[in-house]
Coordinates of C-alpha atoms and ligand atoms in Angstrom, one line a residue:
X1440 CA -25.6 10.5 -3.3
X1441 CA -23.9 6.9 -3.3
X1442 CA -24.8 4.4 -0.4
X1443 CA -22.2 2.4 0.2
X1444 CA -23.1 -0.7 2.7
X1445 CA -21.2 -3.6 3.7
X1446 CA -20.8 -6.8 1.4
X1447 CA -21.3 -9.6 3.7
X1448 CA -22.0 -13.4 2.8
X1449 CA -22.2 -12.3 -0.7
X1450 CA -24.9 -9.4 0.0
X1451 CA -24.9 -5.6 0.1
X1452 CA -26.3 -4.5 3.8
X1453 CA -26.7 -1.6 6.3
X1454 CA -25.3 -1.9 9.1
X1455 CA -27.8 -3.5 11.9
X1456 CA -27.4 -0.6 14.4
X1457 CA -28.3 1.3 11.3
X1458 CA -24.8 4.3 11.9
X1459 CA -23.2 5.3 9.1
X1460 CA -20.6 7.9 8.1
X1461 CA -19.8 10.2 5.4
X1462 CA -17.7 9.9 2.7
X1463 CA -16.1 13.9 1.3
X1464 CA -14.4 14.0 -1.9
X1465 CA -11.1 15.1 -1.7
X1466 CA -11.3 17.4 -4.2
X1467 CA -13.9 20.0 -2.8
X1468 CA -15.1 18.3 0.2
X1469 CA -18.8 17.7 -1.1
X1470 CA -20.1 14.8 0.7
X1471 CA -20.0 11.9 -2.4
X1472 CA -21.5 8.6 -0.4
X1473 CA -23.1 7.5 3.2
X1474 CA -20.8 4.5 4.2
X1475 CA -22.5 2.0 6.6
X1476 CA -20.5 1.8 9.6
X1477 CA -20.2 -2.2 10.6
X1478 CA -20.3 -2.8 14.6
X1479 CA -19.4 -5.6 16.7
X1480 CA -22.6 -7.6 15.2
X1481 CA -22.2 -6.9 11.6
X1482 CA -18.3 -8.0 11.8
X1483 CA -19.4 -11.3 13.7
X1484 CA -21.9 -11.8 11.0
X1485 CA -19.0 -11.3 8.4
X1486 CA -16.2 -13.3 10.2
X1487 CA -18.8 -16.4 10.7
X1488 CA -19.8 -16.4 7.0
X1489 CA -15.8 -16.6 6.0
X1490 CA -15.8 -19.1 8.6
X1491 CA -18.6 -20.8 6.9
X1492 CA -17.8 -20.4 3.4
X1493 CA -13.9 -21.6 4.2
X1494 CA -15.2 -25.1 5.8
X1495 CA -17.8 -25.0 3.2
X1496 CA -18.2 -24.6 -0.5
X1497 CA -14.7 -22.8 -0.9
X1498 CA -13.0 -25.3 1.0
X1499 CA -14.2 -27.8 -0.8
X1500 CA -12.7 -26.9 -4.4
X1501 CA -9.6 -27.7 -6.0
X1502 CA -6.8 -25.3 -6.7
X1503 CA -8.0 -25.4 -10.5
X1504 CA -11.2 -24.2 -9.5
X1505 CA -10.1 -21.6 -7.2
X1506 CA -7.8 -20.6 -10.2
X1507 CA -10.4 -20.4 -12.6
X1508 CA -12.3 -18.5 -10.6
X1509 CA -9.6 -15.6 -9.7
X1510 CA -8.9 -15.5 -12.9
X1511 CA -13.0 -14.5 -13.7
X1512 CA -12.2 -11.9 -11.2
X1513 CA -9.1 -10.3 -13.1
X1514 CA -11.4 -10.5 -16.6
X1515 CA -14.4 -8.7 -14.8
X1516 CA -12.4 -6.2 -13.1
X1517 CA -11.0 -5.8 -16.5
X1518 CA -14.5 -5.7 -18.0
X1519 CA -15.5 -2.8 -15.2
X1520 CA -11.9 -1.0 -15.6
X1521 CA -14.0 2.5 -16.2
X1522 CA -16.3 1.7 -12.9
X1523 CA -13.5 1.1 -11.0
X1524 CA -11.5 4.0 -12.1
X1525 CA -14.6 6.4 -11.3
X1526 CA -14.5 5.1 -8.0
X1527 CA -11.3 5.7 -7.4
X1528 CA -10.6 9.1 -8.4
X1529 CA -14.1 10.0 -6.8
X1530 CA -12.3 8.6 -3.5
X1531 CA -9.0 9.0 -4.0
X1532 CA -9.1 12.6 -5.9
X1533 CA -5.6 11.7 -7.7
X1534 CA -5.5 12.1 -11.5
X1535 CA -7.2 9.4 -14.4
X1536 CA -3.5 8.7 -15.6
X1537 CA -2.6 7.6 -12.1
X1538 CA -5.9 5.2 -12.0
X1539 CA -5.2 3.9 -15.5
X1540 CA -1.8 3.4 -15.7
X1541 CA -0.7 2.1 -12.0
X1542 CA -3.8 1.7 -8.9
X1543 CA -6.8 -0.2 -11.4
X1544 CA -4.5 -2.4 -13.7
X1545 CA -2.8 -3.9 -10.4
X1546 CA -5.7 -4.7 -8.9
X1547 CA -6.4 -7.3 -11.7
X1548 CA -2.5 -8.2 -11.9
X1549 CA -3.0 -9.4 -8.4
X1550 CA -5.3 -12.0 -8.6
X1551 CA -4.0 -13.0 -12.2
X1552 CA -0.1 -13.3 -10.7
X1553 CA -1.4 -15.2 -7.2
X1554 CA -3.9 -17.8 -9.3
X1555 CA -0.2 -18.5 -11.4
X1556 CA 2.0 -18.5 -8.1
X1557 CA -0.7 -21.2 -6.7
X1558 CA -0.9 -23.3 -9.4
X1559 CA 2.8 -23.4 -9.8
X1560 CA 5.0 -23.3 -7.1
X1561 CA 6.0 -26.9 -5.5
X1562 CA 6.3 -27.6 -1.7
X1563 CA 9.1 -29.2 -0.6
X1564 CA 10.2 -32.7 0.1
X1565 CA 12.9 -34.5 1.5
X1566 CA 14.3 -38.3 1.8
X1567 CA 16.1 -39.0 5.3
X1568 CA 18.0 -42.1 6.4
X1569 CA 16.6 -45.0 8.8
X1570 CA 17.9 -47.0 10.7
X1571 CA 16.6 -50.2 9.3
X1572 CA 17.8 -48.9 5.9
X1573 CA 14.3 -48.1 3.8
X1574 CA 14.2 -44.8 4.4
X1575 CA 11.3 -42.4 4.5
X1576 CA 10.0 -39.5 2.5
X1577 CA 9.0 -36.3 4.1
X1578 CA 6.3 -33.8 2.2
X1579 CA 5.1 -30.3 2.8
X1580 CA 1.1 -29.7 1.9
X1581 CA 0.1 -26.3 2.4
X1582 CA -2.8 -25.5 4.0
X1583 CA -5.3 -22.4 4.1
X1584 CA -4.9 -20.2 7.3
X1585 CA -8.6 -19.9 7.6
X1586 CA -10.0 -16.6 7.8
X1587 CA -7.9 -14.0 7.3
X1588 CA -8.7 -10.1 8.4
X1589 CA -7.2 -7.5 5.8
X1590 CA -7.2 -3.9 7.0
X1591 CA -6.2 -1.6 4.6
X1592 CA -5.1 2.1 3.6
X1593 CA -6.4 4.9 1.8
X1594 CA -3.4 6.2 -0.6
X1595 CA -3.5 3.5 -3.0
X1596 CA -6.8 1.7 -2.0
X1597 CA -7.7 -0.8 -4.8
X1598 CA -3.8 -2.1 -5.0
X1599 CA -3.2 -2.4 -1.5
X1600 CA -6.5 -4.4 -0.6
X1601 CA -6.8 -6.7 -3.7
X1602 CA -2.7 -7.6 -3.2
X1603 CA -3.7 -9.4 -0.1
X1604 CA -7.0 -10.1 -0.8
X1605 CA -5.6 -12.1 -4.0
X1606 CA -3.2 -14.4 -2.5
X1607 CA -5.5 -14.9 0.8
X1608 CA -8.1 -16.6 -1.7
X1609 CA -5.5 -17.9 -3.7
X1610 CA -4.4 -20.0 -0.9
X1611 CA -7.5 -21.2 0.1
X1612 CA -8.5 -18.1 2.8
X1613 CA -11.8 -16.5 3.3
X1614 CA -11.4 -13.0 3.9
X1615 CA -13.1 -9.9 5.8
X1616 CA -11.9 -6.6 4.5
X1617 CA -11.7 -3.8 6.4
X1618 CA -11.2 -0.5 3.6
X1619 CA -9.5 3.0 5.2
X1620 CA -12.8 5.1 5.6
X1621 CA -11.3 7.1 3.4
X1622 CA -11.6 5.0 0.6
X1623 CA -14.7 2.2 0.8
X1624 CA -15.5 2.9 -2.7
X1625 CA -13.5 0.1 -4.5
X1626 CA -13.8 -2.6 -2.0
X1627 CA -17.7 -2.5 -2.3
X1628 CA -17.7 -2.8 -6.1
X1629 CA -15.7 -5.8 -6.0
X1630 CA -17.7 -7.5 -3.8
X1631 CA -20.1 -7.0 -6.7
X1632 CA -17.5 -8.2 -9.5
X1633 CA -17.1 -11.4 -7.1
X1634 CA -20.8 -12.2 -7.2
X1635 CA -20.7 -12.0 -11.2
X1636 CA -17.9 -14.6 -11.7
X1637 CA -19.3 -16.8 -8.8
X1638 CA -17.0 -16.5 -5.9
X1639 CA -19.3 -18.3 -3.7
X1640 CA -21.1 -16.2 -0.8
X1641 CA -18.8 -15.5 2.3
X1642 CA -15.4 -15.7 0.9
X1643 CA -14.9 -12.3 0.5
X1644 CA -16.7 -10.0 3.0
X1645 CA -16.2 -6.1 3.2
X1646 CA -17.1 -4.3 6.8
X1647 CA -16.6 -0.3 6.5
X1648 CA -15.2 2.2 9.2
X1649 CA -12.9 3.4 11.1
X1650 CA -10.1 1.5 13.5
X1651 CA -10.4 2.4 16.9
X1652 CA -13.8 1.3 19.0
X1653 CA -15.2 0.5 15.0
X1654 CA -14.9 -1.9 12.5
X1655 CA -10.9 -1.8 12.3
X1656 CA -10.9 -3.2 16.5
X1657 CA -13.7 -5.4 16.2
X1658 CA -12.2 -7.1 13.4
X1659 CA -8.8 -7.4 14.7
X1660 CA -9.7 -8.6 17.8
X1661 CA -12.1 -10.9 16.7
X1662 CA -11.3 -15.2 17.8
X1663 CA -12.4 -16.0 14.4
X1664 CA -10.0 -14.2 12.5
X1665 CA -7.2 -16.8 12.6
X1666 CA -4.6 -14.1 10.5
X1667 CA -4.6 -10.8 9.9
X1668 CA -2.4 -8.5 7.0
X1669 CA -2.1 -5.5 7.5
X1670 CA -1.0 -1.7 5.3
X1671 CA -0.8 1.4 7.1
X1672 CA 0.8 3.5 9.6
X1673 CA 3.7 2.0 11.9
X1674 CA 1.3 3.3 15.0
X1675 CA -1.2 1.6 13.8
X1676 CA 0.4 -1.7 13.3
X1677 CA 1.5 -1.8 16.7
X1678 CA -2.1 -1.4 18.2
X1679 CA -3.2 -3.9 15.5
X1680 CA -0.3 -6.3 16.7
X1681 CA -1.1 -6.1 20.6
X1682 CA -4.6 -7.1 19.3
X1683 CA -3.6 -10.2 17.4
X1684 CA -1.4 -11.7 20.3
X1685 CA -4.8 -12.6 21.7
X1686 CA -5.0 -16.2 20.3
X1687 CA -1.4 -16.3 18.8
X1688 CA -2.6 -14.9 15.0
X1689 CA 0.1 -14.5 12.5
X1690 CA 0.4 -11.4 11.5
X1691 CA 1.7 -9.5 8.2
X1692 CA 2.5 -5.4 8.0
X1693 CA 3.4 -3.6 5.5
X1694 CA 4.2 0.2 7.5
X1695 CA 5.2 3.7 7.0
X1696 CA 8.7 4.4 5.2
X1697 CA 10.8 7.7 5.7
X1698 CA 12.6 6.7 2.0
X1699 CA 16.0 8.1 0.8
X1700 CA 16.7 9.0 -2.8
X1701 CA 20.5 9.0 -3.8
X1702 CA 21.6 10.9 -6.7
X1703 CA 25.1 10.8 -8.1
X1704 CA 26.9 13.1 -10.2
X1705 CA 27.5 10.5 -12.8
X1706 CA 24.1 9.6 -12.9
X1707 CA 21.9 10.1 -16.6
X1708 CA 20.9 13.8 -15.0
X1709 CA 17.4 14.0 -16.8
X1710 CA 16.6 10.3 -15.9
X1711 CA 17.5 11.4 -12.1
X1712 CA 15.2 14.4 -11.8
X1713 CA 12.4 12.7 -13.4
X1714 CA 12.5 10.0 -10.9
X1715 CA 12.9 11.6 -8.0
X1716 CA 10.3 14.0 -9.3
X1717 CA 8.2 11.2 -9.7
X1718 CA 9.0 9.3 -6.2
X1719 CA 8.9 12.5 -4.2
X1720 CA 5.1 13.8 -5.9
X1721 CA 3.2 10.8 -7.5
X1722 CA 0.0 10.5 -6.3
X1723 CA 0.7 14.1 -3.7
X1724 CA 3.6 12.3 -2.3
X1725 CA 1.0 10.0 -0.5
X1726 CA 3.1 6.7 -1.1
X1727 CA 4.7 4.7 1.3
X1728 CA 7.3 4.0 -1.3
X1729 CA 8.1 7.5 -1.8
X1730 CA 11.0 10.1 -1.5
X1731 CA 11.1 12.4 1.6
X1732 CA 14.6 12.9 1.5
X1733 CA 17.0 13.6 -1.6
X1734 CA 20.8 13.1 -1.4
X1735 CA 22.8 14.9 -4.3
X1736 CA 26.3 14.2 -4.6
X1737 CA 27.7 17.8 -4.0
X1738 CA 29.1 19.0 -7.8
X1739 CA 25.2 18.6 -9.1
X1740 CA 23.6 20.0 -5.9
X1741 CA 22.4 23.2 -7.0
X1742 CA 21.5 22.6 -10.9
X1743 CA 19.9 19.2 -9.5
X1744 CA 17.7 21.5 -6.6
X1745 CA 16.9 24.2 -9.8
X1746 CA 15.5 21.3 -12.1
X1747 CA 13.5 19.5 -9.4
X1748 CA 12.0 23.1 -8.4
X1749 CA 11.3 23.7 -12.0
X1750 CA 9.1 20.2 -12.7
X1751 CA 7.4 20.7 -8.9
X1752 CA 6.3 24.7 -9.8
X1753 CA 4.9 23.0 -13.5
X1754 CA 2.5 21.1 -11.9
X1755 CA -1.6 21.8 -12.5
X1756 CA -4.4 21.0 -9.7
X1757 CA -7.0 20.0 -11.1
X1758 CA -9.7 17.7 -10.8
X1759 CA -8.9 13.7 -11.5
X1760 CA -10.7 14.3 -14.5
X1761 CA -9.7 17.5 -16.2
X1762 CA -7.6 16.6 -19.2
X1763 CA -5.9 19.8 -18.5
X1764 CA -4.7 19.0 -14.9
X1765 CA -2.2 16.4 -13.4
X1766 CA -2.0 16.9 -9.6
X1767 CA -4.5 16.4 -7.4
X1768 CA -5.0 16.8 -3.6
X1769 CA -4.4 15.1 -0.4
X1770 CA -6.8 12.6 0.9
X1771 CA -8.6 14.7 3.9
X1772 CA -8.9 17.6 5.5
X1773 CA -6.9 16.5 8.6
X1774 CA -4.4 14.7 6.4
X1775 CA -3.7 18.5 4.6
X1776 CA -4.0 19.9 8.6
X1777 CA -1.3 17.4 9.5
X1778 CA 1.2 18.2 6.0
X1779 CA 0.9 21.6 6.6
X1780 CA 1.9 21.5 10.3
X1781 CA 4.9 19.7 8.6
X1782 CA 5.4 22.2 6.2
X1783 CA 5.2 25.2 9.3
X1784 CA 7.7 23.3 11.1
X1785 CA 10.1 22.6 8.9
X1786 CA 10.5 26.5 8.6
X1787 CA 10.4 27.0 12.0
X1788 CA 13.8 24.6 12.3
X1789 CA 15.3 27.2 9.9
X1790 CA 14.5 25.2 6.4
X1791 CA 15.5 27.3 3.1
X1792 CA 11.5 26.7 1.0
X1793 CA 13.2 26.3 -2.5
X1794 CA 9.6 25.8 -3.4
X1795 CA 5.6 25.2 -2.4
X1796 CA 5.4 25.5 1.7
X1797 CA 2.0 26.5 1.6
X1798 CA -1.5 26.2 -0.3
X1799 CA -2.3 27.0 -4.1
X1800 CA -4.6 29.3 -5.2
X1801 CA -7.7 27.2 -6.4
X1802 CA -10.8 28.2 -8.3
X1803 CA -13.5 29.2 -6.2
X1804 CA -15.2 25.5 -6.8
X1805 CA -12.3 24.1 -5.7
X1806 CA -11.3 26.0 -3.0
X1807 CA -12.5 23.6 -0.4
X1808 CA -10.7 20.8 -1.0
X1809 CA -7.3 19.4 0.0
X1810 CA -4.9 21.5 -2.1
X1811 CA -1.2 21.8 -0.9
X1812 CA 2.0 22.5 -2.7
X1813 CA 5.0 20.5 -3.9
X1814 CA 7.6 21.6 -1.6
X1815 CA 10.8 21.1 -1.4
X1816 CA 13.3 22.2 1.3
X1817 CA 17.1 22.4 2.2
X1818 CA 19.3 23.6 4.8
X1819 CA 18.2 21.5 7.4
X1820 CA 20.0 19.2 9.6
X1821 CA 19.4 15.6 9.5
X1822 CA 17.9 15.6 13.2
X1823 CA 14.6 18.3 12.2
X1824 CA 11.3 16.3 12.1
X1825 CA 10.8 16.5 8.4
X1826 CA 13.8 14.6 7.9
X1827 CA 13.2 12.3 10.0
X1828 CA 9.3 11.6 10.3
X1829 CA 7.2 10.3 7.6
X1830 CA 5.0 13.4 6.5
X1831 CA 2.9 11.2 3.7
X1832 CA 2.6 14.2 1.9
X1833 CA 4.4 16.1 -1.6
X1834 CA 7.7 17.2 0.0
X1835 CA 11.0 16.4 0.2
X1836 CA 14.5 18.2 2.0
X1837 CA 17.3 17.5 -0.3
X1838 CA 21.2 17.8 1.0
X1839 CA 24.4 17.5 -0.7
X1840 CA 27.2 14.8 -0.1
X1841 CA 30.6 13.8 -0.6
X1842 CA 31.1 10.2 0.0
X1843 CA 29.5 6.7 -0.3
X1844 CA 30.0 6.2 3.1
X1845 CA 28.5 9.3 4.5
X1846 CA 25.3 9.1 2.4
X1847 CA 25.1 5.4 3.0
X1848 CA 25.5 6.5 6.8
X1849 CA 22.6 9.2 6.3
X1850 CA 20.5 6.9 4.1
X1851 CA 20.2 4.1 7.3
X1852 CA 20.2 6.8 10.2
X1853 CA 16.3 6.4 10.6
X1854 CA 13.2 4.3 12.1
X1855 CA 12.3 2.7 8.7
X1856 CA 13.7 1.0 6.1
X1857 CA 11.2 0.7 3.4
X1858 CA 12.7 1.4 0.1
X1859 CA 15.7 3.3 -1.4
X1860 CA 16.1 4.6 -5.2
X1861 CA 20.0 5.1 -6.2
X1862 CA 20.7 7.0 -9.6
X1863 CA 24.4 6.3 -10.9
X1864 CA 26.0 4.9 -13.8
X1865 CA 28.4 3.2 -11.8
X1866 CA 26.7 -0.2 -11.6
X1867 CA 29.3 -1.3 -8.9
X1868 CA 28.8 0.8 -6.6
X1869 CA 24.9 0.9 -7.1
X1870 CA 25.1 -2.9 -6.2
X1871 CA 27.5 -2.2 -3.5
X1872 CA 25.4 -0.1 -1.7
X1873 CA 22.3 -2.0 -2.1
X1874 CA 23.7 -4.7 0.2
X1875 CA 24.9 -2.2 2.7
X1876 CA 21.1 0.3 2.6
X1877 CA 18.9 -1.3 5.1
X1878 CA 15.9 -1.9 3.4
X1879 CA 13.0 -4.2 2.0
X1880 CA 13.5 -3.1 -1.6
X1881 CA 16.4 -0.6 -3.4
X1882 CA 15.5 0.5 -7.0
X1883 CA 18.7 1.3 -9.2
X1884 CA 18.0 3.6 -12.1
X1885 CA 14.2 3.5 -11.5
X1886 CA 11.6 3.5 -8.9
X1887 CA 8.2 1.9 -8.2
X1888 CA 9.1 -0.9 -10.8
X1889 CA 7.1 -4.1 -9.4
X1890 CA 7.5 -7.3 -10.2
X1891 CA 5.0 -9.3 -8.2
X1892 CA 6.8 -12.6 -7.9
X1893 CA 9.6 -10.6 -5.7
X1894 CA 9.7 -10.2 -2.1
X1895 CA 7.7 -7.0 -1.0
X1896 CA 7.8 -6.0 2.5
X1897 CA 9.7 -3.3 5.0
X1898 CA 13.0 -3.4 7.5
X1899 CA 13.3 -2.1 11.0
X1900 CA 9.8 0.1 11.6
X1901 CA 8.3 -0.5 8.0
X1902 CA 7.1 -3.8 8.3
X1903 CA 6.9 -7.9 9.6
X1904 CA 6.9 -10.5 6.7
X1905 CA 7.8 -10.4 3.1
X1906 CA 4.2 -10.8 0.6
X1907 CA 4.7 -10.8 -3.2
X1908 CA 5.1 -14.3 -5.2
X1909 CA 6.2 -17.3 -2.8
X1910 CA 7.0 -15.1 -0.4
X1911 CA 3.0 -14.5 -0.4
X1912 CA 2.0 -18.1 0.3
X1913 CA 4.4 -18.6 3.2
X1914 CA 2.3 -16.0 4.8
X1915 CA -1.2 -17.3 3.8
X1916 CA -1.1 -21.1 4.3
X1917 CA 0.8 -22.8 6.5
X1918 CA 2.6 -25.8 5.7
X1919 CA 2.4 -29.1 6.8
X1920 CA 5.0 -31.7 7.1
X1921 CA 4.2 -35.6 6.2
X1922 CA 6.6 -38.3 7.0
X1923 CA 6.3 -41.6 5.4
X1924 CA 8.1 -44.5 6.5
X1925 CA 8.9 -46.8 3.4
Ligands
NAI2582 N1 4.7 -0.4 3.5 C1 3.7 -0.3 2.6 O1 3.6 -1.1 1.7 C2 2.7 0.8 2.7 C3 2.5 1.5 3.8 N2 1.6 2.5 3.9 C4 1.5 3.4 5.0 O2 0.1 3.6 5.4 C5 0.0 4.9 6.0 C6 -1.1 5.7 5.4 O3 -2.3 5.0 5.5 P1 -3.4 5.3 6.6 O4 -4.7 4.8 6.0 O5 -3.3 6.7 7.1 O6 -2.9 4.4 7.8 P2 -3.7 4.0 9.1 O7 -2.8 3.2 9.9 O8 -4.2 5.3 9.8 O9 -5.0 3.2 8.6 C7 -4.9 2.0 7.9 C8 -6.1 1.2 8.2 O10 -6.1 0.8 9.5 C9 -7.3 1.0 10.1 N3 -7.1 1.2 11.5 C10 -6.7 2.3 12.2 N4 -6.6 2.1 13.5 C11 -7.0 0.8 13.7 C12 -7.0 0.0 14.9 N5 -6.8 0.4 16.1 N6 -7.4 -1.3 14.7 C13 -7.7 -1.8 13.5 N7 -7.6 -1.0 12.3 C14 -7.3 0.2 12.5 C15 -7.8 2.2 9.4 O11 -9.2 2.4 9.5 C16 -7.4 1.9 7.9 O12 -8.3 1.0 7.3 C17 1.4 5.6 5.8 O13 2.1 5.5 7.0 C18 2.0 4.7 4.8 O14 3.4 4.8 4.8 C19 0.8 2.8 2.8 C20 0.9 2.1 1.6 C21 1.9 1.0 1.5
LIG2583 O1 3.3 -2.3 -5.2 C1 2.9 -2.5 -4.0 O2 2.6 -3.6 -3.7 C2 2.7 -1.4 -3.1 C3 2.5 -0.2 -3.6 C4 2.3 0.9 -2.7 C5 1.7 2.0 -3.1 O3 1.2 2.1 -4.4 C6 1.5 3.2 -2.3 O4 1.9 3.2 -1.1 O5 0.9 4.1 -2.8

C-alpha cells in the first residue's frame, strides 16, 4: 500500500503526532494509501518554512528565475505525465481519457501560462500635474502577498490545486497546500517534481486532511498565512471566510454552481446534445462547471430529452483503465449516499425518471465502489431541491420553454451564478443573453473551453475574485504605488 506523508520544507514526513487516514479507491473501495494527517504542529512547521523560504532564497530571485524555474516544473510534470495520470485515476476513479486529455495537461498549462503572464504583463503608471509645474510620475510595483494557504477539492484535483499554486509562485508567494482527503495523491508527487527542477525547500509545502478541527482549520486560521484561495463547496467558503477575517487576509473562492444549459430549436441539434451530454456527465457530473438543469426551447423538447436519454443509457462503468469503459464512479461512499438521497427526492417531488435514478449492476469486483447512474429527470417545478441545489453528481432535470425572457428569468432564479452554456445559431441573441445571464463565464456553442488569460471566477454564491491571466496577479501580489516628484 502507498504512504502518502506531507511535503514540508522540501521533505516527505509523517505527521509528528504520528495519525493518519485512509485513502479508498473509488472504484471498489480497497484501501489504496495511508495519508499522514498534519496537526496544528506539522502546519506550523509548514507555514514557517513558506515563511522562511519567501524572505529567503525565493524572495531573493528575479522574475527570470522564478520563470525559468516554473517552467522546469511544466517540463517535468510533462516528463512524469504517466505518474501523474496513475495517480489520478487511482484517486479520482474517472476514466484515462479524462486524465489525458483535460485534468494532467492543465496542470502543466498552469504554471507554463502564469511564468508568461508574469514576465509580461506591465503595471501601471501615471504622470499628474504640480503645482510648481514639473510634475511627477506615479508607478505600480507589485509585490508578493507572502504566504499564501491553498485548500483545494477533490473532483478535479491536480487542475484545481496547481491553478493557484502556479500563479501564487508566479508572483513571488510561498505556498502551503491543503489537497481534499479525497485526493492527496497528486499534490505529494509534485512536491517531488519540485525538488527535481530545484524549487528551493519551503516554497511549496503540502499538509494532508480533512477541514474541520484538521489540517483544512489549522491552516486557515493560521497568523502566518497572509492569503488564502480557496475551491470548494459554498458552505465551506463561508467557514473558511469567518476564519480569514482574523488578521484581515484576502481571500479568493471559487464555489459550487447550480449551472443552466439553454438549448434552442435553431441550434446545430447534434452539437447541442453532445454538449449538454458532455456538461451534464463528464467526469460523473462532479464539475462545478457542469449542467444540472437543461432548458429546451419547446418544438425540440421531446426528440432533444430521447437523444440525451439515448447517449446517458450508452455509457460503460468501468475501471479508469479498461479500454472498454468510459464512465467511472463518484468520489466516496458518502458523496454516492448524498447523490442518491438526491435522486430519491427528486421522485418523491413527483419527478418523471426519463433515465438512471438508481445504481448499475456492476461486476462482482466492482460492486463496492461508488457506481450511480446518469439520470435525468423532467416534470418538476423549478422550486424542487434538484433544481435548485447543487447535487455534484451525473443528473440533470430538463424543462421546455417559450421565450427568451422566461428562460433568461429561469436561468438567473438561483443562489449561484457560475457558468451558463447557450446553443443557438442566432449569434444575436446568444450575445444578448450573455449580458443579461448572471454569471462568471457563459459558453456559446461550447462548454468547458478555457482560455487561461480570461477571467475565471463565480457571481452571487459561486465565488469572491476573478483568477485566470491578470486577473490572477491582482489576487496574488499586491501593488504598490510610487510617486516621484520631478
Ligand atoms: N467554482 C469552481 O471553480 C469550482 C467549485 N467546486 C466546488 O467544490 C465542491 C466539491 O468539492 P469538495 O471537496 O466536496 O468541497 P469541500 O468544500 O467539502 O472541500 C474542499 C476543501 O476544503 C477543505 N475543507 C473543508 N472544510 C474546511 C474548513 N472548515 N476549513 C478549511 N478547509 C476545509 C476540504 O478538506 C477540501 O480540501 C462543489 O461544491 C463544487 O461546485 C469544485 C471545482 C471548481
Ligand atoms: O478550468 C478551471 O479553471 C476549472 C475547472 C473546473 C473543473 O475542472 C471542475 O470543477 O471539475
Amino acid at each position: 500500500m502507498q504512504i502518502v506523508k506531507n511535503f514540508i520544507d522540501g521533505e516527505f514526513v509523517d505527521s509528528v503526532e504520528g495519525k493518519t487516514f485512509d485513502k479508498r479507491s473509488p472504484v471498489d473501495n480497497s484501501v489504496i494509501a495511508r495519508v499522514a494527517e498534519a496537526g496544528q504542529v506539522d502546519v506550523d512547521r509548514a507555514v514557517r518554512a513558506a515563511q522562511a523560504a519567501r524572505n529567503g532564497v525565493w524572495g531573493g530571485l528575479t522574475t527570470d528565475q522564478r520563470v525559468d524555474l516554473l517552467y522546469g516544473v511544466a517540463d517535468e510534470i510533462t516528463r512524469r505525465f504517466e505518474d501523474f495520470v496513475a495517480a489520478e485515476m487511482a484517486d479520482t476513479g474517472q476514466p484515462r481519457h479524462v486524465m489525458t486529455h483535460v485534468f494532467i495537461p492543465r496542470g502543466a498549462a498552469n504554471f507554463k501560462v502564469f511564468a508568461d503572464v508574469i514576465k509580461n504583463v506591465p503595471t501601471e503608471a501615471f504622470q499628474m500635474a504640480t503645482p510648481d509645474g514639473r510634475g511627477a510620475l506615479n508607478y505600480g510595483i507589485r509585490v508578493p502577498k507572502g504566504v499564501v494557504g491553498v485548500i483545494s477539492p477533490w473532483n478535479a484535483p491536480f487542475l484545481l490545486m496547481t491553478w493557484k499554486v502556479a500563479p501564487a509562485l508566479a508572483c513571488g508567494n510561498t505556498v502551503v497546500v491543503k489537497p481534499s482527503e479525497e485526493t492527496p495523491l497528486t499534490a505529494a508527487l509534485l512536491g517531488e517534481v519540485m525538488n527535481k527542477v530545484g524549487i528551493p525547500r519551503g516554497v511549496y509545502n503540502v499538509v494532508n486532511g480533512f477541514g474541520p478541527s484538521s489540517a483544512g482549520e489549522h491552516l486557515t486560521r493560521h497568523p502566518g498565512i497572509d492569503a488564502i484561495t480557496f475551491t470548494g463547496e459554498t458552505r465551506t467558503g463561508t467557514t473558511i471566510m469567518q476564519a480569514a477575517a482574523q488578521g484581515m487576509r484576502d481571500v479568493s473562492f471559487e464555489l459550487g454552481g447550480k449551472n443552466a444549459g439553454i438549448v434552442f430549436a435553431d441550434a446545430d441539434f447534434d452539437a447541442a446534445v453532445e454538449g449538454i451530454f458532455r456538461s451534464a456527465f463528464l467526469n460523473s457530473g462532479q464539475v462545478c462547471l457542469g449542467t444540472e438543469r437543461v432548458y429546451v426551447e419547446r418544438p425540440i423538447f421531446e426528440r432533444f430529452v430521447a437523444a440525451l436519454k439515448q447517449k446517458a443509457e450508452a455509457v460503460k462503468f468501468g475501471r479508469p483503465d479498461d479500454p472498454e469503459a468510459n464512465y467511472g464512479p463518484l468520489i466516496s461512499d458518502e458523496h454516492r449516499r448524498k447523490v442518491l438521497s438526491y435522486y430519491a427526492k427528486a421522485v418523491e417531488e413527483g419527478a418523471t425518471v426519463v433515465t438512471g435514478g438508481g445504481v448499475p449492476d456492476m461486476p462482482a469486483a466492482l460492486e463496492q465502489g461508488n457506481w450511480v447512474q446518469p439520470t435525468i429527470w423532467t416534470g418538476l417545478p423549478e422550486t424542487a431541491a434538484v433544481v435548485r441545489e447543487e447535487v455534484f453528481g451525473p443528473c440533470c432535470h430538463i424543462r421546455p420553454f417559450d421565450t427568451e425572457d422566461e428562460v433568461v428569468n429561469m436561468a438567473n432564479d438561483n443562489d449561484y451564478g457560475l457558468s451558463t452554456t447557450i446553443w443557438t445559431t442566432n449569434l444575436a441573441r446568444a450575445h444578448r443573453m450573455a449580458g443579461r445571464i448572471e454569471v462568471g463565464i457563459t459558453w456559446i456553442n461550447s462548454w468547458f473551453l478555457r482560455d487561461l488569460r480570461t477571467a475565471f471566477g463565480g457571481s452571487k454564491q459561486s465565488g469572491i475574485g476573478r483568477e485566470g491571466g491578470v486577473h490572477s496577479l491582482e489576487f496574488y501580489t499586491e501593488t504598490r504605488n510610487v510617486c516621484v516628484k520631478l
